[in-house]
Tab-separated table of C-alpha atoms in Angstrom:
chain	number	residue	atom	x	y	z
A	2	UNK	CA	7.512	-32.354	-12.521
A	3	UNK	CA	7.396	-30.232	-9.380
A	4	UNK	CA	8.717	-31.476	-6.071
A	5	UNK	CA	6.109	-32.542	-3.534
A	6	UNK	CA	4.482	-29.730	-1.574
A	7	UNK	CA	6.818	-29.127	1.424
A	8	UNK	CA	3.876	-28.247	3.675
A	9	UNK	CA	2.277	-31.624	3.099
A	10	UNK	CA	-1.148	-29.966	3.241
A	11	UNK	CA	-3.618	-31.044	0.541
A	12	UNK	CA	-4.814	-28.369	-1.860
A	13	UNK	CA	-8.289	-27.102	-2.610
A	14	UNK	CA	-8.013	-25.892	-6.212
A	15	UNK	CA	-10.844	-23.508	-7.099
A	16	UNK	CA	-11.008	-22.980	-10.867
A	17	UNK	CA	-12.878	-19.854	-11.915
A	18	UNK	CA	-15.307	-20.286	-14.838
A	19	UNK	CA	-14.023	-17.129	-16.551
A	20	UNK	CA	-10.506	-18.600	-16.572
A	21	UNK	CA	-11.763	-21.843	-18.082
A	22	UNK	CA	-13.418	-19.950	-20.920
A	23	UNK	CA	-10.614	-17.433	-21.427
A	24	UNK	CA	-7.603	-19.772	-21.424
A	25	UNK	CA	-8.451	-23.412	-20.901
A	26	UNK	CA	-4.944	-24.542	-21.833
A	27	UNK	CA	-3.301	-22.492	-19.054
A	28	UNK	CA	-5.874	-23.816	-16.597
A	29	UNK	CA	-5.059	-27.396	-17.623
A	30	UNK	CA	-1.311	-26.808	-17.286
A	31	UNK	CA	-1.670	-25.261	-13.831
A	32	UNK	CA	-3.951	-28.067	-12.677
A	33	UNK	CA	-1.525	-30.743	-13.889
A	34	UNK	CA	1.456	-29.120	-12.141
A	35	UNK	CA	-0.470	-28.777	-8.878
A	36	UNK	CA	-1.784	-32.344	-8.970
A	37	UNK	CA	1.703	-33.674	-9.689
A	38	UNK	CA	3.138	-31.937	-6.634
A	39	UNK	CA	0.437	-32.350	-4.000
A	40	UNK	CA	-2.811	-34.079	-3.187
A	41	UNK	CA	-5.448	-31.801	-4.671
A	42	UNK	CA	-9.217	-31.548	-4.715
A	43	UNK	CA	-10.341	-29.851	-7.944
A	44	UNK	CA	-13.451	-27.643	-7.782
A	45	UNK	CA	-14.900	-26.401	-11.085
A	46	UNK	CA	-17.037	-23.533	-9.880
A	47	UNK	CA	-19.839	-21.879	-11.836
A	48	UNK	CA	-20.736	-19.064	-9.441
A	49	UNK	CA	-20.323	-17.549	-5.966
A	50	UNK	CA	-22.426	-20.283	-4.353
A	51	UNK	CA	-20.044	-22.954	-5.647
A	52	UNK	CA	-17.056	-21.011	-4.332
A	53	UNK	CA	-18.699	-20.673	-0.926
A	54	UNK	CA	-19.411	-24.406	-0.747
A	55	UNK	CA	-15.871	-25.256	-1.837
A	56	UNK	CA	-14.339	-23.057	0.849
A	57	UNK	CA	-16.393	-24.863	3.480
A	58	UNK	CA	-14.044	-27.830	3.076
A	59	UNK	CA	-11.670	-27.723	6.018
A	60	UNK	CA	-8.094	-28.944	6.165
A	61	UNK	CA	-7.099	-27.941	2.625
A	62	UNK	CA	-5.046	-24.993	1.397
A	63	UNK	CA	-7.101	-22.834	-1.001
A	64	UNK	CA	-5.651	-22.218	-4.458
A	65	UNK	CA	-7.453	-19.929	-6.916
A	66	UNK	CA	-6.939	-20.405	-10.638
A	67	UNK	CA	-8.357	-17.265	-12.217
A	68	UNK	CA	-8.034	-13.509	-12.512
A	69	UNK	CA	-7.870	-10.714	-9.950
A	70	UNK	CA	-11.639	-10.689	-9.485
A	71	UNK	CA	-11.622	-14.389	-8.655
A	72	UNK	CA	-8.935	-13.776	-6.023
A	73	UNK	CA	-10.833	-10.772	-4.649
A	74	UNK	CA	-14.015	-12.849	-4.424
A	75	UNK	CA	-12.300	-15.527	-2.319
A	76	UNK	CA	-10.561	-12.992	-0.065
A	77	UNK	CA	-13.852	-11.150	0.476
A	78	UNK	CA	-15.756	-14.320	1.269
A	79	UNK	CA	-13.173	-15.524	3.788
A	80	UNK	CA	-13.076	-12.054	5.354
A	81	UNK	CA	-16.838	-11.991	5.847
A	82	UNK	CA	-16.628	-15.441	7.437
A	83	UNK	CA	-13.793	-14.185	9.664
A	84	UNK	CA	-11.650	-17.041	8.355
A	85	UNK	CA	-9.144	-15.021	6.330
A	86	UNK	CA	-6.292	-15.386	8.820
A	87	UNK	CA	-6.693	-19.146	9.202
A	88	UNK	CA	-5.003	-20.271	6.001
A	89	UNK	CA	-2.584	-18.889	3.453
A	90	UNK	CA	-4.133	-18.345	0.041
A	91	UNK	CA	-2.492	-19.124	-3.284
A	92	UNK	CA	-3.336	-17.970	-6.792
A	93	UNK	CA	-2.392	-18.988	-10.314
A	94	UNK	CA	-3.284	-15.946	-12.444
A	95	UNK	CA	-5.090	-16.827	-15.676
A	96	UNK	CA	-6.624	-14.180	-17.903
A	97	UNK	CA	-5.859	-11.168	-20.057
A	98	UNK	CA	-2.891	-9.106	-18.798
A	99	UNK	CA	-4.985	-6.269	-17.365
A	100	UNK	CA	-7.186	-8.738	-15.451
A	101	UNK	CA	-4.252	-10.330	-13.593
A	102	UNK	CA	-2.099	-7.217	-13.029
A	103	UNK	CA	-2.843	-7.069	-9.312
A	104	UNK	CA	-1.823	-10.684	-8.661
A	105	UNK	CA	1.480	-10.157	-10.456
A	106	UNK	CA	2.108	-6.944	-8.512
A	107	UNK	CA	1.602	-8.820	-5.267
A	108	UNK	CA	4.531	-11.008	-6.303
A	109	UNK	CA	2.902	-13.974	-8.056
A	110	UNK	CA	5.061	-15.165	-10.998
A	111	UNK	CA	3.879	-14.893	-14.584
A	112	UNK	CA	2.935	-18.034	-16.474
A	113	UNK	CA	0.896	-21.016	-15.248
A	114	UNK	CA	3.896	-23.271	-14.637
A	115	UNK	CA	5.901	-20.738	-12.595
A	116	UNK	CA	2.819	-19.661	-10.626
A	117	UNK	CA	1.806	-23.257	-9.873
A	118	UNK	CA	5.343	-24.112	-8.733
A	119	UNK	CA	5.262	-21.095	-6.418
A	120	UNK	CA	2.090	-22.534	-4.876
A	121	UNK	CA	3.925	-25.788	-4.164
A	122	UNK	CA	7.361	-24.457	-3.198
A	123	UNK	CA	6.644	-20.946	-1.913
A	124	UNK	CA	6.014	-19.504	1.521
A	125	UNK	CA	3.121	-17.458	2.936
A	126	UNK	CA	3.681	-13.700	3.135
A	127	UNK	CA	1.523	-11.387	5.282
A	128	UNK	CA	-0.234	-8.670	3.297
A	129	UNK	CA	-2.210	-5.598	4.281
A	130	UNK	CA	-5.869	-5.073	3.504
A	131	UNK	CA	-8.265	-2.157	3.156
A	132	UNK	CA	-11.755	-2.807	4.548
A	133	UNK	CA	-14.585	-0.325	4.071
A	134	UNK	CA	-17.583	0.359	6.287
A	135	UNK	CA	-19.743	-1.983	4.202
A	136	UNK	CA	-17.261	-4.829	4.993
A	137	UNK	CA	-15.948	-4.958	1.413
A	138	UNK	CA	-12.226	-5.569	0.943
A	139	UNK	CA	-9.681	-3.843	-1.281
A	140	UNK	CA	-6.415	-5.520	-2.228
A	141	UNK	CA	-5.024	-2.766	-4.422
A	142	UNK	CA	-6.272	0.800	-4.715
A	143	UNK	CA	-9.403	2.926	-4.549
A	144	UNK	CA	-10.145	5.805	-6.915
A	145	UNK	CA	-12.859	8.444	-6.517
A	146	UNK	CA	-14.662	9.204	-8.770
A	147	UNK	CA	-14.950	5.943	-10.707
A	148	UNK	CA	-13.670	6.205	-14.262
A	149	UNK	CA	-11.570	9.362	-13.892
A	150	UNK	CA	-9.012	9.840	-16.677
A	151	UNK	CA	-7.189	13.190	-16.892
A	152	UNK	CA	-7.518	14.799	-20.311
A	153	UNK	CA	-10.343	12.521	-21.418
A	154	UNK	CA	-13.769	14.162	-21.220
A	155	UNK	CA	-15.918	11.140	-22.194
A	156	UNK	CA	-17.089	8.715	-19.557
A	157	UNK	CA	-18.575	5.324	-20.364
A	158	UNK	CA	-22.001	4.729	-18.857
A	159	UNK	CA	-23.434	1.890	-20.896
A	160	UNK	CA	-20.797	-0.691	-21.781
A	161	UNK	CA	-17.072	-0.652	-21.243
A	162	UNK	CA	-14.456	-0.590	-23.999
A	163	UNK	CA	-14.779	-4.358	-24.347
A	164	UNK	CA	-18.571	-4.231	-24.435
A	165	UNK	CA	-18.966	-5.619	-20.914
A	166	UNK	CA	-21.119	-3.665	-18.494
A	167	UNK	CA	-20.733	-3.951	-14.748
A	168	UNK	CA	-23.807	-4.784	-12.663
A	169	UNK	CA	-23.696	-1.279	-11.194
A	170	UNK	CA	-23.738	0.297	-14.646
A	171	UNK	CA	-20.147	1.505	-14.456
A	172	UNK	CA	-17.520	0.850	-17.105
A	173	UNK	CA	-14.987	-1.924	-17.248
A	174	UNK	CA	-11.665	-0.181	-17.741
A	175	UNK	CA	-8.551	-2.358	-18.034
A	176	UNK	CA	-5.524	-1.456	-15.982
A	177	UNK	CA	-6.935	-0.804	-12.540
A	178	UNK	CA	-8.821	1.813	-10.657
A	179	UNK	CA	-6.620	4.871	-10.886
A	180	UNK	CA	-5.966	7.525	-13.542
A	181	UNK	CA	-2.858	7.700	-15.733
A	182	UNK	CA	0.451	9.467	-15.222
A	183	UNK	CA	0.167	13.115	-14.332
A	184	UNK	CA	2.496	15.628	-16.046
A	185	UNK	CA	5.736	15.848	-14.132
A	186	UNK	CA	5.348	12.550	-12.284
A	187	UNK	CA	8.535	10.474	-12.076
A	188	UNK	CA	8.999	7.471	-14.352
A	189	UNK	CA	8.820	5.078	-11.400
A	190	UNK	CA	5.786	3.949	-9.430
A	191	UNK	CA	4.950	6.600	-6.828
A	192	UNK	CA	4.006	3.825	-4.391
A	193	UNK	CA	6.848	1.354	-4.010
A	194	UNK	CA	5.094	-0.963	-1.553
A	195	UNK	CA	1.599	-2.358	-1.814
A	196	UNK	CA	1.974	-4.958	0.898
A	197	UNK	CA	3.646	-5.694	4.183
A	198	UNK	CA	6.119	-7.830	2.264
A	199	UNK	CA	7.375	-4.830	0.290
A	200	UNK	CA	6.312	-6.041	-3.165
A	201	UNK	CA	6.220	-3.384	-5.849
A	202	UNK	CA	2.931	-1.700	-6.659
A	203	UNK	CA	1.144	-2.966	-9.761
A	204	UNK	CA	0.014	0.527	-10.670
A	205	UNK	CA	2.947	1.405	-12.920
A	206	UNK	CA	3.246	4.421	-15.228
A	207	UNK	CA	3.054	2.075	-18.231
A	208	UNK	CA	-0.313	0.756	-17.105
A	209	UNK	CA	-1.586	4.260	-16.484
A	210	UNK	CA	-0.411	5.441	-19.917
A	211	UNK	CA	-2.142	2.471	-21.547
A	212	UNK	CA	-5.371	3.401	-19.821
A	213	UNK	CA	-5.137	6.966	-21.150
A	214	UNK	CA	-4.697	5.652	-24.687
A	215	UNK	CA	-7.659	3.328	-24.274
A	216	UNK	CA	-9.879	6.147	-23.050
A	217	UNK	CA	-8.912	8.356	-25.982
A	218	UNK	CA	-9.384	5.640	-28.600
A	219	UNK	CA	-12.819	4.437	-27.576
A	220	UNK	CA	-15.738	6.002	-29.399
A	221	UNK	CA	-18.330	8.444	-28.077
A	222	UNK	CA	-21.326	6.109	-28.115
A	223	UNK	CA	-23.153	5.848	-24.801
A	224	UNK	CA	-21.001	8.442	-23.068
A	225	UNK	CA	-21.483	11.632	-21.140
A	226	UNK	CA	-18.998	14.158	-19.873
A	227	UNK	CA	-17.434	13.419	-16.492
A	228	UNK	CA	-17.381	16.581	-14.383
A	229	UNK	CA	-13.936	18.174	-14.423
A	230	UNK	CA	-14.006	18.334	-10.629
A	231	UNK	CA	-15.928	16.768	-7.768
A	232	UNK	CA	-16.976	18.282	-4.446
A	233	UNK	CA	-15.849	15.875	-1.746
A	234	UNK	CA	-14.903	16.006	1.908
A	235	UNK	CA	-11.788	13.930	2.619
A	236	UNK	CA	-10.554	13.109	6.116
A	237	UNK	CA	-7.544	11.078	7.255
A	238	UNK	CA	-7.850	9.986	10.890
A	239	UNK	CA	-10.149	12.972	11.407
A	240	UNK	CA	-7.760	15.477	9.808
A	241	UNK	CA	-9.481	17.434	7.025
A	242	UNK	CA	-7.642	17.237	3.688
A	243	UNK	CA	-10.384	18.606	1.410
A	244	UNK	CA	-13.828	20.102	1.946
A	245	UNK	CA	-16.871	20.628	-0.225
A	246	UNK	CA	-15.785	24.153	-1.113
A	247	UNK	CA	-12.498	22.820	-2.537
A	248	UNK	CA	-13.340	20.869	-5.738
A	249	UNK	CA	-11.025	17.933	-6.394
A	250	UNK	CA	-10.146	16.074	-9.572
A	251	UNK	CA	-9.701	12.721	-7.885
A	252	UNK	CA	-8.865	10.960	-4.638
A	253	UNK	CA	-6.894	7.719	-4.380
A	254	UNK	CA	-6.467	5.469	-1.353
A	255	UNK	CA	-3.949	2.638	-1.090
A	256	UNK	CA	-1.931	0.781	1.545
A	257	UNK	CA	1.705	1.646	2.164
A	258	UNK	CA	3.685	0.122	5.019
A	259	UNK	CA	0.654	-0.712	7.116
A	260	UNK	CA	-1.085	2.647	6.688
A	261	UNK	CA	-3.598	4.049	4.224
A	262	UNK	CA	-2.041	6.588	1.888
A	263	UNK	CA	-4.592	9.074	0.584
A	264	UNK	CA	-3.737	11.386	-2.304
A	265	UNK	CA	-6.058	14.311	-3.071
A	266	UNK	CA	-5.632	15.977	-6.461
A	267	UNK	CA	-6.954	19.547	-6.492
A	268	UNK	CA	-7.481	21.250	-9.847
A	269	UNK	CA	-6.264	24.533	-8.407
A	270	UNK	CA	-3.101	23.114	-6.785
A	271	UNK	CA	0.191	22.270	-8.468
A	272	UNK	CA	0.881	19.365	-6.137
A	273	UNK	CA	-1.512	16.789	-4.667
A	274	UNK	CA	-2.132	16.625	-0.937
A	275	UNK	CA	-0.775	13.392	0.571
A	276	UNK	CA	-1.330	11.882	3.984
A	277	UNK	CA	-1.088	8.530	5.741
A	278	UNK	CA	-3.570	7.340	8.306
A	279	UNK	CA	-5.263	4.308	9.783
A	280	UNK	CA	-8.634	5.289	8.308
A	281	UNK	CA	-9.760	7.506	5.424
A	282	UNK	CA	-13.281	8.860	4.972
A	283	UNK	CA	-14.639	10.352	1.746
A	284	UNK	CA	-18.079	11.983	1.783
A	285	UNK	CA	-20.159	14.333	-0.321
A	286	UNK	CA	-22.973	14.345	-2.885
A	287	UNK	CA	-23.671	10.935	-4.447
A	288	UNK	CA	-20.393	9.672	-5.912
A	289	UNK	CA	-19.100	6.479	-7.473
A	290	UNK	CA	-15.714	4.934	-6.892
A	291	UNK	CA	-13.627	2.030	-8.137
A	292	UNK	CA	-11.953	-0.433	-5.779
A	293	UNK	CA	-9.552	-2.771	-7.566
A	294	UNK	CA	-11.508	-3.710	-10.715
A	295	UNK	CA	-14.944	-3.279	-9.157
A	296	UNK	CA	-17.112	-0.179	-9.563
A	297	UNK	CA	-19.311	0.807	-6.625
A	298	UNK	CA	-21.821	3.459	-5.616
A	299	UNK	CA	-23.381	5.863	-5.700
A	300	UNK	CA	-22.789	6.514	-2.006
A	301	UNK	CA	-22.644	9.638	0.132
A	302	UNK	CA	-19.925	8.446	2.482
A	303	UNK	CA	-17.347	5.667	2.618
A	304	UNK	CA	-14.614	4.923	5.135
A	305	UNK	CA	-11.646	2.650	4.429
A	306	UNK	CA	-9.652	1.221	7.335
A	307	UNK	CA	-6.296	-0.552	7.133
A	308	UNK	CA	-5.924	-4.071	8.492
A	309	UNK	CA	-2.145	-4.690	8.594
A	310	UNK	CA	-1.115	-8.263	7.824
A	311	UNK	CA	-4.759	-9.335	7.609
A	312	UNK	CA	-4.191	-12.073	5.034
A	313	UNK	CA	-1.407	-14.267	3.690
A	314	UNK	CA	-0.513	-15.079	0.113
A	315	UNK	CA	1.872	-17.830	-0.942
A	316	UNK	CA	4.764	-16.312	-2.924
A	317	UNK	CA	8.142	-17.592	-4.147
A	318	UNK	CA	10.766	-17.951	-1.448
């Protein structure tokens, strides 16, 4: 049994419906550990409206039991309400490995018991956030165009590899929003810090290699060729990194040490162009992109701005 919650603050445990269906046993274990260590209000949500109503309860510390999308949904909702800084969030990741990779990279322990104990015994850590000009939040990384995989010509347009289609028609690709390891890249994550707390990036070479294999193994049904390059204009704090006459293979944006790191991969260049800035703007002909596990677009312009220390996540001490 866990020790009582040292903060003494009651918990608001929001259980995602996908987690209940995917792994009900882990959900039950996490719930039991949390209830044994603190006063807890359990909310079995069935949709965004239920989550919104649950978060309206004041005076309780929110705890999400679910995958990365469930965490992203809560962070986004609190951000739009301008309540994100008021309370530290906690998460117990439940789901397939690729659906909880971001939470683990942020520092949340693996396993329902260890994660639930971290909720009770841990401490809040400030984390950085990317916010775009549509007020959507990004916890991990952005990739333009959506679905880019070097060396893999097919691009899913109907259903993803697991048969699930996103509302925007884009594919569901496990492993995150960015392409796999490039030839010559080192065997360590190129981005050592995702957050202000210095936790290691979840986008590891192993995950990227797995995504390449997945793209190559899936069949050709419902696919069309992704253009080998995209004409985009990329600016970092107003400094031009790429223009429409310089086709790019992909652009990634992430947070490193309180700044946005943008990496522009040109087909004609041996090395990508890297820069850090407070804001990054990508524009051009209609393009799609992937932010965390969510596909978006088409849009003609999108700006991402860093909000250092904009939210807090409870992590082990």
